[in-house]
mmCIF file of C-alpha atoms and ligand atoms in Angstrom:
data_model
loop_
_atom_site.group_PDB
_atom_site.id
_atom_site.type_symbol
_atom_site.label_atom_id
_atom_site.label_comp_id
_atom_site.label_asym_id
_atom_site.label_seq_id
_atom_site.Cartn_x
_atom_site.Cartn_y
_atom_site.Cartn_z
ATOM 1 C CA MET T 86 80.698 168.241 78.424
ATOM 2 C CA LYS T 87 84.415 167.696 77.837
ATOM 3 C CA LEU T 88 86.525 165.010 76.170
ATOM 4 C CA GLU T 89 88.027 162.973 78.989
ATOM 5 C CA HIS T 90 90.931 161.605 76.998
ATOM 6 C CA PRO T 91 93.309 163.610 74.811
ATOM 7 C CA THR T 92 93.148 162.735 71.128
ATOM 8 C CA LEU T 93 96.177 161.375 69.287
ATOM 9 C CA SER T 94 96.749 164.708 67.566
ATOM 10 C CA GLN T 95 96.562 166.665 70.845
ATOM 11 C CA PHE T 96 98.959 164.222 72.465
ATOM 12 C CA VAL T 97 101.587 164.114 69.703
ATOM 13 C CA LEU T 98 101.604 167.917 69.507
ATOM 14 C CA GLU T 99 102.127 168.103 73.284
ATOM 15 C CA GLN T 100 104.936 165.555 73.022
ATOM 16 C CA GLU T 101 106.517 167.516 70.211
ATOM 17 C CA ALA T 102 106.490 170.677 72.328
ATOM 18 C CA GLU T 103 107.979 168.743 75.276
ATOM 19 C CA HIS T 104 110.735 166.895 73.414
ATOM 20 C CA GLY T 105 111.354 169.285 70.529
ATOM 21 C CA GLY T 106 110.873 168.389 66.900
ATOM 22 C CA THR T 107 110.033 169.709 63.502
ATOM 23 C CA GLY T 108 106.478 168.425 63.425
ATOM 24 C CA GLU T 109 107.401 165.728 60.932
ATOM 25 C CA PHE T 110 106.966 162.974 63.475
ATOM 26 C CA SER T 111 103.605 164.238 64.569
ATOM 27 C CA ASN T 112 102.485 164.058 60.956
ATOM 28 C CA ILE T 113 103.899 160.557 60.539
ATOM 29 C CA LEU T 114 102.020 159.290 63.598
ATOM 30 C CA LEU T 115 98.798 160.919 62.480
ATOM 31 C CA ASP T 116 99.166 159.322 59.047
ATOM 32 C CA LEU T 117 99.809 155.915 60.600
ATOM 33 C CA GLY T 118 96.656 156.505 62.622
ATOM 34 C CA VAL T 119 94.689 157.045 59.409
ATOM 35 C CA VAL T 120 96.007 153.821 57.843
ATOM 36 C CA GLY T 121 95.267 151.966 61.085
ATOM 37 C CA LYS T 122 91.677 153.190 61.110
ATOM 38 C CA THR T 123 91.234 152.128 57.500
ATOM 39 C CA ILE T 124 92.617 148.621 58.083
ATOM 40 C CA SER T 125 90.502 148.349 61.231
ATOM 41 C CA ARG T 126 87.385 149.150 59.201
ATOM 42 C CA GLU T 127 88.251 146.441 56.659
ATOM 43 C CA VAL T 128 89.054 143.864 59.363
ATOM 44 C CA ASN T 129 85.732 144.558 61.099
ATOM 45 C CA LYS T 130 83.623 143.928 58.038
ATOM 46 C CA ALA T 131 85.800 141.171 56.528
ATOM 47 C CA GLY T 132 83.344 138.321 57.104
ATOM 48 C CA LEU T 133 80.548 140.223 55.394
ATOM 49 C CA VAL T 134 82.311 141.266 52.222
ATOM 50 C CA GLY T 135 84.166 138.104 51.278
ATOM 51 C CA ILE T 136 87.717 139.138 52.174
ATOM 52 C CA LEU T 137 88.459 136.290 54.554
ATOM 53 C CA GLY T 138 90.507 133.321 53.385
ATOM 54 C CA ASP T 139 93.626 132.621 51.340
ATOM 55 C CA ALA T 140 94.778 134.810 48.488
ATOM 56 C CA GLY T 141 96.262 131.695 46.857
ATOM 57 C CA LEU T 142 99.873 132.948 47.086
ATOM 58 C CA GLU T 143 102.981 132.372 49.160
ATOM 59 C CA ASN T 144 105.153 135.268 50.342
ATOM 60 C CA THR T 145 108.967 135.393 50.468
ATOM 61 C CA SER T 146 108.943 133.718 53.880
ATOM 62 C CA GLY T 147 106.895 130.805 52.507
ATOM 63 C CA ASP T 148 103.674 131.748 54.364
ATOM 64 C CA GLN T 149 100.230 131.285 52.848
ATOM 65 C CA VAL T 150 99.100 134.838 52.111
ATOM 66 C CA LYS T 151 95.556 135.783 53.182
ATOM 67 C CA LYS T 152 93.314 138.184 51.288
ATOM 68 C CA LEU T 153 93.457 140.565 54.242
ATOM 69 C CA ASP T 154 97.288 140.481 54.186
ATOM 70 C CA VAL T 155 97.158 141.673 50.588
ATOM 71 C CA LEU T 156 94.559 144.322 51.308
ATOM 72 C CA ALA T 157 96.383 145.714 54.361
ATOM 73 C CA ASN T 158 99.670 145.720 52.458
ATOM 74 C CA GLU T 159 98.166 147.649 49.546
ATOM 75 C CA LEU T 160 96.434 150.133 51.824
ATOM 76 C CA PHE T 161 99.652 150.804 53.691
ATOM 77 C CA ILE T 162 101.846 151.198 50.627
ATOM 78 C CA ASN T 163 99.352 153.299 48.679
ATOM 79 C CA TYR T 164 98.724 155.674 51.523
ATOM 80 C CA LEU T 165 102.295 156.029 52.783
ATOM 81 C CA SER T 166 103.800 156.436 49.334
ATOM 82 C CA LYS T 167 101.776 159.641 48.953
ATOM 83 C CA THR T 168 102.785 161.217 52.269
ATOM 84 C CA GLN T 169 106.378 162.289 51.415
ATOM 85 C CA HIS T 170 107.581 161.067 54.838
ATOM 86 C CA PHE T 171 109.433 158.001 53.589
ATOM 87 C CA CYS T 172 112.028 157.484 50.870
ATOM 88 C CA ALA T 173 111.411 153.713 50.918
ATOM 89 C CA ILE T 174 109.043 151.153 52.379
ATOM 90 C CA ALA T 175 109.654 147.504 53.291
ATOM 91 C CA SER T 176 106.889 145.026 53.942
ATOM 92 C CA GLU T 177 106.658 141.402 54.955
ATOM 93 C CA GLU T 178 104.502 140.895 51.880
ATOM 94 C CA GLU T 179 106.972 142.463 49.391
ATOM 95 C CA THR T 180 110.026 140.516 48.236
ATOM 96 C CA ASP T 181 112.210 143.620 47.923
ATOM 97 C CA ILE T 182 112.114 147.098 49.391
ATOM 98 C CA VAL T 183 109.855 149.584 47.626
ATOM 99 C CA PRO T 184 111.960 152.695 46.876
ATOM 100 C CA LEU T 185 109.915 155.892 46.554
ATOM 101 C CA PRO T 186 111.562 158.221 43.990
ATOM 102 C CA GLN T 187 108.724 160.723 44.455
ATOM 103 C CA SER T 188 109.852 161.203 48.104
ATOM 104 C CA ALA T 189 113.608 161.146 47.436
ATOM 105 C CA GLN T 190 114.190 164.011 49.881
ATOM 106 C CA ALA T 191 112.428 162.243 52.783
ATOM 107 C CA ASN T 192 114.474 161.502 55.908
ATOM 108 C CA TYR T 193 112.949 158.195 56.973
ATOM 109 C CA VAL T 194 112.229 154.617 55.930
ATOM 110 C CA ILE T 195 109.445 152.438 57.327
ATOM 111 C CA ALA T 196 109.294 148.640 57.587
ATOM 112 C CA PHE T 197 106.044 146.963 58.499
ATOM 113 C CA ASP T 198 104.131 143.752 58.920
ATOM 114 C CA PRO T 199 100.748 144.742 57.470
ATOM 115 C CA LEU T 200 98.901 141.985 59.306
ATOM 116 C CA ASP T 201 100.527 139.991 62.034
ATOM 117 C CA GLY T 202 98.771 136.818 63.113
ATOM 118 C CA SER T 203 97.386 135.944 59.676
ATOM 119 C CA SER T 204 96.627 132.400 60.737
ATOM 120 C CA ASN T 205 94.073 133.887 63.182
ATOM 121 C CA ILE T 206 92.317 136.082 60.606
ATOM 122 C CA ASP T 207 89.594 133.638 59.648
ATOM 123 C CA PHE T 208 88.627 132.993 63.265
ATOM 124 C CA ASN T 209 88.002 136.505 64.561
ATOM 125 C CA VAL T 210 91.053 136.375 66.847
ATOM 126 C CA SER T 211 93.156 139.502 67.531
ATOM 127 C CA ILE T 212 95.601 140.487 64.798
ATOM 128 C CA GLY T 213 97.692 143.604 64.272
ATOM 129 C CA THR T 214 99.933 145.811 62.157
ATOM 130 C CA ILE T 215 103.532 146.387 63.305
ATOM 131 C CA PHE T 216 105.791 149.237 62.132
ATOM 132 C CA SER T 217 109.439 150.247 62.525
ATOM 133 C CA ILE T 218 110.888 153.613 61.461
ATOM 134 C CA HIS T 219 114.541 154.450 60.867
ATOM 135 C CA ARG T 220 116.302 157.624 59.826
ATOM 136 C CA ARG T 221 117.865 156.918 56.441
ATOM 137 C CA LEU T 222 121.598 156.240 56.127
ATOM 138 C CA SER T 223 121.750 156.990 52.411
ATOM 139 C CA ASN T 224 122.234 160.643 51.503
ATOM 140 C CA ILE T 225 119.684 161.400 48.861
ATOM 141 C CA GLY T 226 117.480 159.705 46.280
ATOM 142 C CA PRO T 227 115.120 156.796 46.901
ATOM 143 C CA GLY T 228 115.921 154.768 50.014
ATOM 144 C CA THR T 229 118.169 151.691 49.836
ATOM 145 C CA LEU T 230 118.272 148.274 51.469
ATOM 146 C CA ALA T 231 121.060 149.495 53.783
ATOM 147 C CA ASP T 232 118.638 152.045 55.263
ATOM 148 C CA PHE T 233 116.613 149.123 56.652
ATOM 149 C CA LEU T 234 119.487 146.929 57.822
ATOM 150 C CA GLN T 235 120.097 148.935 60.974
ATOM 151 C CA PRO T 236 119.986 147.556 64.499
ATOM 152 C CA GLY T 237 116.803 148.103 66.496
ATOM 153 C CA HIS T 238 118.447 150.608 68.817
ATOM 154 C CA ALA T 239 118.685 152.945 65.823
ATOM 155 C CA GLN T 240 114.894 153.025 65.406
ATOM 156 C CA VAL T 241 113.423 156.493 65.835
ATOM 157 C CA ALA T 242 109.924 155.164 66.352
ATOM 158 C CA ALA T 243 108.083 151.874 66.437
ATOM 159 C CA GLY T 244 104.689 150.572 67.342
ATOM 160 C CA TYR T 245 101.640 148.590 66.401
ATOM 161 C CA ILE T 246 97.953 148.749 65.776
ATOM 162 C CA LEU T 247 96.006 145.941 67.410
ATOM 163 C CA TYR T 248 92.653 144.867 65.992
ATOM 164 C CA GLY T 249 91.130 143.231 69.056
ATOM 165 C CA SER T 250 87.892 143.649 70.958
ATOM 166 C CA SER T 251 88.726 147.305 70.449
ATOM 167 C CA THR T 252 91.341 148.770 68.123
ATOM 168 C CA MET T 253 94.463 150.218 69.736
ATOM 169 C CA LEU T 254 97.466 152.180 68.488
ATOM 170 C CA VAL T 255 100.574 151.792 70.647
ATOM 171 C CA TYR T 256 103.797 153.626 69.822
ATOM 172 C CA SER T 257 107.080 154.887 71.149
ATOM 173 C CA THR T 258 109.435 157.527 69.836
ATOM 174 C CA GLY T 259 111.919 156.722 72.584
ATOM 175 C CA HIS T 260 110.029 158.671 75.257
ATOM 176 C CA GLY T 261 107.974 155.886 76.792
ATOM 177 C CA VAL T 262 105.150 153.832 75.346
ATOM 178 C CA HIS T 263 101.705 155.307 74.828
ATOM 179 C CA GLY T 264 98.474 153.582 73.874
ATOM 180 C CA PHE T 265 95.366 154.973 72.193
ATOM 181 C CA THR T 266 92.007 153.310 71.767
ATOM 182 C CA LEU T 267 89.913 153.984 68.705
ATOM 183 C CA ASP T 268 86.505 155.428 69.539
ATOM 184 C CA PRO T 269 84.634 154.370 66.396
ATOM 185 C CA SER T 270 81.683 156.648 67.170
ATOM 186 C CA ILE T 271 83.821 159.748 66.599
ATOM 187 C CA GLY T 272 86.588 158.123 64.538
ATOM 188 C CA GLU T 273 89.290 159.337 66.925
ATOM 189 C CA TRP T 274 92.219 157.736 68.692
ATOM 190 C CA LEU T 275 91.920 158.605 72.385
ATOM 191 C CA LEU T 276 94.773 158.300 74.878
ATOM 192 C CA SER T 277 93.804 155.349 77.072
ATOM 193 C CA HIS T 278 97.213 154.053 78.232
ATOM 194 C CA HIS T 279 99.695 156.782 79.159
ATOM 195 C CA ARG T 280 103.286 155.598 79.744
ATOM 196 C CA ILE T 281 102.800 151.853 79.684
ATOM 197 C CA THR T 282 105.273 150.073 81.970
ATOM 198 C CA ILE T 283 105.456 146.325 82.418
ATOM 199 C CA PRO T 284 104.263 145.341 85.916
ATOM 200 C CA GLN T 285 107.039 143.885 88.088
ATOM 201 C CA GLN T 286 105.348 140.531 88.560
ATOM 202 C CA CYS T 287 105.375 138.014 85.712
ATOM 203 C CA GLN T 288 101.746 136.878 85.563
ATOM 204 C CA VAL T 289 101.694 134.998 82.302
ATOM 205 C CA TYR T 290 103.930 133.163 79.849
ATOM 206 C CA SER T 291 103.292 132.738 76.129
ATOM 207 C CA ALA T 292 104.951 129.943 74.226
ATOM 208 C CA ASN T 293 103.949 127.657 71.411
ATOM 209 C CA GLU T 294 104.720 124.569 73.436
ATOM 210 C CA ALA T 295 103.925 122.339 70.461
ATOM 211 C CA TYR T 296 107.516 123.069 69.442
ATOM 212 C CA ALA T 297 109.067 122.535 72.886
ATOM 213 C CA HIS T 298 110.621 119.225 71.794
ATOM 214 C CA THR T 299 112.613 121.109 69.146
ATOM 215 C CA TRP T 300 114.138 123.576 71.627
ATOM 216 C CA ASP T 301 117.618 123.112 73.088
ATOM 217 C CA ALA T 302 117.876 121.543 76.551
ATOM 218 C CA VAL T 303 118.580 124.893 78.273
ATOM 219 C CA SER T 304 115.396 126.473 76.925
ATOM 220 C CA GLN T 305 113.286 123.422 77.738
ATOM 221 C CA LYS T 306 114.594 123.317 81.292
ATOM 222 C CA PHE T 307 114.237 127.055 81.755
ATOM 223 C CA LEU T 308 110.526 127.022 80.933
ATOM 224 C CA GLU T 309 109.904 123.981 83.124
ATOM 225 C CA ASP T 310 111.731 125.643 86.045
ATOM 226 C CA PHE T 311 109.857 128.887 85.395
ATOM 227 C CA LYS T 312 106.493 127.130 85.562
ATOM 228 C CA ARG T 313 107.433 125.401 88.806
ATOM 229 C CA THR T 314 108.942 128.411 90.537
ATOM 230 C CA THR T 315 106.491 131.102 89.366
ATOM 231 C CA PRO T 316 103.189 129.900 90.764
ATOM 232 C CA GLN T 317 101.281 133.062 89.872
ATOM 233 C CA ALA T 318 102.130 132.727 86.168
ATOM 234 C CA THR T 319 99.557 131.144 83.922
ATOM 235 C CA SER T 320 99.774 130.236 80.238
ATOM 236 C CA ARG T 321 98.291 132.474 77.517
ATOM 237 C CA HIS T 322 99.305 132.116 73.875
ATOM 238 C CA ILE T 323 97.305 133.742 71.095
ATOM 239 C CA GLY T 324 99.633 133.033 68.199
ATOM 240 C CA SER T 325 99.547 136.635 66.996
ATOM 241 C CA LEU T 326 102.885 137.912 68.273
ATOM 242 C CA VAL T 327 101.614 141.472 68.486
ATOM 243 C CA ALA T 328 98.665 140.475 70.670
ATOM 244 C CA ASP T 329 100.788 138.244 72.891
ATOM 245 C CA ILE T 330 103.292 141.040 73.450
ATOM 246 C CA HIS T 331 100.501 143.566 74.081
ATOM 247 C CA ARG T 332 98.874 141.449 76.772
ATOM 248 C CA ASN T 333 102.215 140.737 78.410
ATOM 249 C CA LEU T 334 103.105 144.445 78.445
ATOM 250 C CA LEU T 335 99.944 145.272 80.337
ATOM 251 C CA LYS T 336 99.883 142.231 82.593
ATOM 252 C CA GLY T 337 103.557 141.422 83.140
ATOM 253 C CA GLY T 338 104.684 138.386 81.224
ATOM 254 C CA LEU T 339 107.212 136.341 79.318
ATOM 255 C CA TYR T 340 107.078 135.694 75.564
ATOM 256 C CA PHE T 341 109.114 132.587 74.817
ATOM 257 C CA ARG T 342 110.150 131.549 71.312
ATOM 258 C CA PRO T 343 113.736 130.220 71.482
ATOM 259 C CA TYR T 344 115.954 128.868 68.734
ATOM 260 C CA ASP T 345 114.283 125.845 67.338
ATOM 261 C CA ASN T 346 115.725 122.881 65.465
ATOM 262 C CA ALA T 347 114.005 120.527 63.090
ATOM 263 C CA SER T 348 110.539 122.054 63.206
ATOM 264 C CA LYS T 349 109.012 122.370 59.782
ATOM 265 C CA ARG T 350 107.630 125.757 60.809
ATOM 266 C CA GLN T 351 110.965 126.800 62.218
ATOM 267 C CA ALA T 352 112.032 130.371 62.707
ATOM 268 C CA LYS T 353 108.881 132.243 61.959
ATOM 269 C CA LEU T 354 109.509 135.651 63.553
ATOM 270 C CA ARG T 355 110.936 138.334 61.309
ATOM 271 C CA LEU T 356 113.644 140.627 62.687
ATOM 272 C CA ASN T 357 113.011 143.816 60.748
ATOM 273 C CA TYR T 358 109.268 144.239 60.973
ATOM 274 C CA GLU T 359 108.233 142.161 63.964
ATOM 275 C CA LEU T 360 111.060 141.727 66.451
ATOM 276 C CA LYS T 361 112.896 145.053 66.253
ATOM 277 C CA PRO T 362 109.757 147.186 66.708
ATOM 278 C CA LEU T 363 108.248 144.995 69.419
ATOM 279 C CA ALA T 364 111.565 144.735 71.279
ATOM 280 C CA PHE T 365 111.795 148.559 71.141
ATOM 281 C CA ILE T 366 108.333 148.843 72.687
ATOM 282 C CA VAL T 367 109.179 146.228 75.325
ATOM 283 C CA GLU T 368 112.404 148.037 76.262
ATOM 284 C CA GLN T 369 110.679 151.416 76.379
ATOM 285 C CA ALA T 370 108.129 149.878 78.753
ATOM 286 C CA GLY T 371 110.935 148.745 81.090
ATOM 287 C CA GLY T 372 111.307 145.183 79.771
ATOM 288 C CA TYR T 373 113.948 143.327 77.783
ATOM 289 C CA ALA T 374 114.094 141.185 74.635
ATOM 290 C CA THR T 375 116.860 138.733 73.677
ATOM 291 C CA ASP T 376 117.576 136.016 71.145
ATOM 292 C CA GLY T 377 119.265 134.140 74.018
ATOM 293 C CA GLN T 378 122.691 135.678 73.601
ATOM 294 C CA ARG T 379 122.148 139.373 73.011
ATOM 295 C CA ASN T 380 119.663 142.182 73.108
ATOM 296 C CA ILE T 381 117.424 141.916 70.026
ATOM 297 C CA LEU T 382 117.943 145.664 69.556
ATOM 298 C CA ASP T 383 121.726 145.203 69.174
ATOM 299 C CA ILE T 384 121.479 142.763 66.260
ATOM 300 C CA THR T 385 122.430 144.215 62.886
ATOM 301 C CA PRO T 386 120.225 142.523 60.283
ATOM 302 C CA SER T 387 121.962 141.076 57.252
ATOM 303 C CA GLN T 388 118.807 140.506 55.188
ATOM 304 C CA LEU T 389 115.401 142.096 54.816
ATOM 305 C CA HIS T 390 113.309 139.034 55.646
ATOM 306 C CA GLN T 391 115.703 137.577 58.183
ATOM 307 C CA LYS T 392 114.154 135.452 60.925
ATOM 308 C CA TYR T 393 115.098 135.209 64.554
ATOM 309 C CA PRO T 394 113.890 133.793 67.835
ATOM 310 C CA MET T 395 112.804 136.096 70.686
ATOM 311 C CA ILE T 396 112.391 135.823 74.412
ATOM 312 C CA ALA T 397 110.836 139.061 75.691
ATOM 313 C CA GLY T 398 109.053 140.536 78.658
ATOM 314 C CA ASN T 399 109.897 141.308 82.267
ATOM 315 C CA ALA T 400 113.567 142.291 82.305
ATOM 316 C CA ALA T 401 114.661 140.220 85.310
ATOM 317 C CA ILE T 402 113.285 136.931 84.018
ATOM 318 C CA VAL T 403 114.490 137.446 80.441
ATOM 319 C CA GLN T 404 117.967 138.306 81.725
ATOM 320 C CA GLN T 405 117.990 135.127 83.826
ATOM 321 C CA TYR T 406 117.255 133.137 80.672
ATOM 322 C CA GLU T 407 119.978 134.946 78.745
ATOM 323 C CA GLN T 408 122.570 134.230 81.447
ATOM 324 C CA LYS T 409 121.795 130.516 81.358
ATOM 325 C CA TYR T 410 121.644 130.372 77.568
ATOM 326 C CA VAL T 411 124.906 132.277 77.015
ATOM 327 C CA VAL T 412 126.822 129.783 79.156
ATOM 328 C CA ALA T 413 125.257 126.812 77.376
ATOM 329 C CA ALA T 414 125.465 128.292 73.875
ATOM 330 C CA ARG T 415 129.215 127.624 73.772
ATOM 331 C CA SER T 416 128.441 123.956 73.421
ATOM 332 C CA LEU T 417 125.165 124.155 71.483
ATOM 333 C CA PRO T 418 125.159 123.572 67.724
ATOM 334 C CA THR T 419 124.037 126.568 65.645
ATOM 335 C CA PRO T 420 120.446 125.863 64.688
ATOM 336 C CA SER T 421 119.878 125.643 60.971
ATOM 337 C CA GLY T 422 117.403 128.008 59.349
ATOM 338 C CA TYR T 423 118.674 131.167 61.068
ATOM 339 C CA GLN T 424 121.154 133.425 59.356
HETATM 340 P P1 AHG C 117 102.436 136.594 60.217
HETATM 341 O O1 AHG C 117 100.978 136.339 60.374
HETATM 342 O O2 AHG C 117 102.725 138.050 60.005
HETATM 343 O O3 AHG C 117 103.088 135.716 59.204
HETATM 344 O O4 AHG C 117 103.161 136.298 61.618
HETATM 345 C C1 AHG C 117 102.808 135.194 62.326
HETATM 346 C C2 AHG C 117 103.799 134.934 63.407
HETATM 347 C C3 AHG C 117 103.432 135.545 64.742
HETATM 348 O O5 AHG C 117 102.479 136.493 64.755
HETATM 349 C C4 AHG C 117 102.915 134.376 65.545
HETATM 350 O O6 AHG C 117 103.042 134.559 66.907
HETATM 351 C C5 AHG C 117 103.664 133.278 64.984
HETATM 352 O O7 AHG C 117 103.825 133.549 63.619
HETATM 353 C C6 AHG C 117 102.941 131.996 65.228
HETATM 354 O O8 AHG C 117 103.605 131.008 64.565
HETATM 355 P P2 AHG C 117 103.614 129.516 65.055
HETATM 356 O O9 AHG C 117 102.318 128.931 64.690
HETATM 357 O O10 AHG C 117 104.778 128.989 64.301
HETATM 358 O O11 AHG C 117 103.833 129.563 66.556
HETATM 359 MN MN1 MN C 118 103.794 138.726 61.550
HETATM 360 MN MN1 MN C 119 102.036 139.402 58.425
#
């Protein structure tokens, strides 16, 4: 009997041999795999051990924090702060960056959303963890805020762990996108999706259309035209960004969350730990992600918890949107709530 799928460790070692490297990245990915397995275990038993529900706090972005958000955040920080890979960590659930003086010589910083899709936690709907890794800009010592405020194109790796009907780890180090499925019976990540590329045809669109009335006229018209002229496309919106992007990567699709005025839940997507890493994955899979006017990966963040819109998916359709939006943007007011 033989293992039909390479394990994560076999695969990252092969990749390291193919693309060169010091082995540090292989170790980082394996460590992220360990944290992912641990969070997956907690998510799977959450209903039985009383860790569903609100933690009774609000985070910096004003979201209601769930108990599982807190747990995933603590697991991530505790584990990664002992690995010596990172000189600082940033998390959606932490107001400021967490500098790591004990790893002052480390070359990298990591930003993450410990649990994306928190509003779905209590209902057994897919949620995920998203991560973004940069080489530090600072010379030595604990990492600094400036190490995180780099455009997405400067990421050296990004990815996510999706807790769905099975648990998957999807990552890119700039050499394509690879997906692994957790086989819980042996506790291993097995390569199940080698070199993910977005199918040419756009089969699905994902938008929270409850907010459509708050979008600018160009975005409203674009989605209406898209629906009329793309008969094969159906609507699927989970409300966990990571799960929506994952499905659209595999199926061919459009994620649509434009600038939004006047909504009380305006501007929910965070640039540093949601949009940059997912846009990196989308681009590595042959797609494109924009805020309407420019590639998400070209935006230099000015703040840690900065929020942005994103339209992402099949390159041709996203570029069509961008062309229309850029022309109109000259006369559109700047939406409030975005920096
Ligand atoms: P988080 O759970 O990390 O706060 O992120 C939630 C985000 C994203 O995952 C999701 O697609 C979006 O919020 C949904 O928000 P709306 O209900 O505003 O559409
Ligand atoms: Mn999130
Ligand atoms: Mn989150």
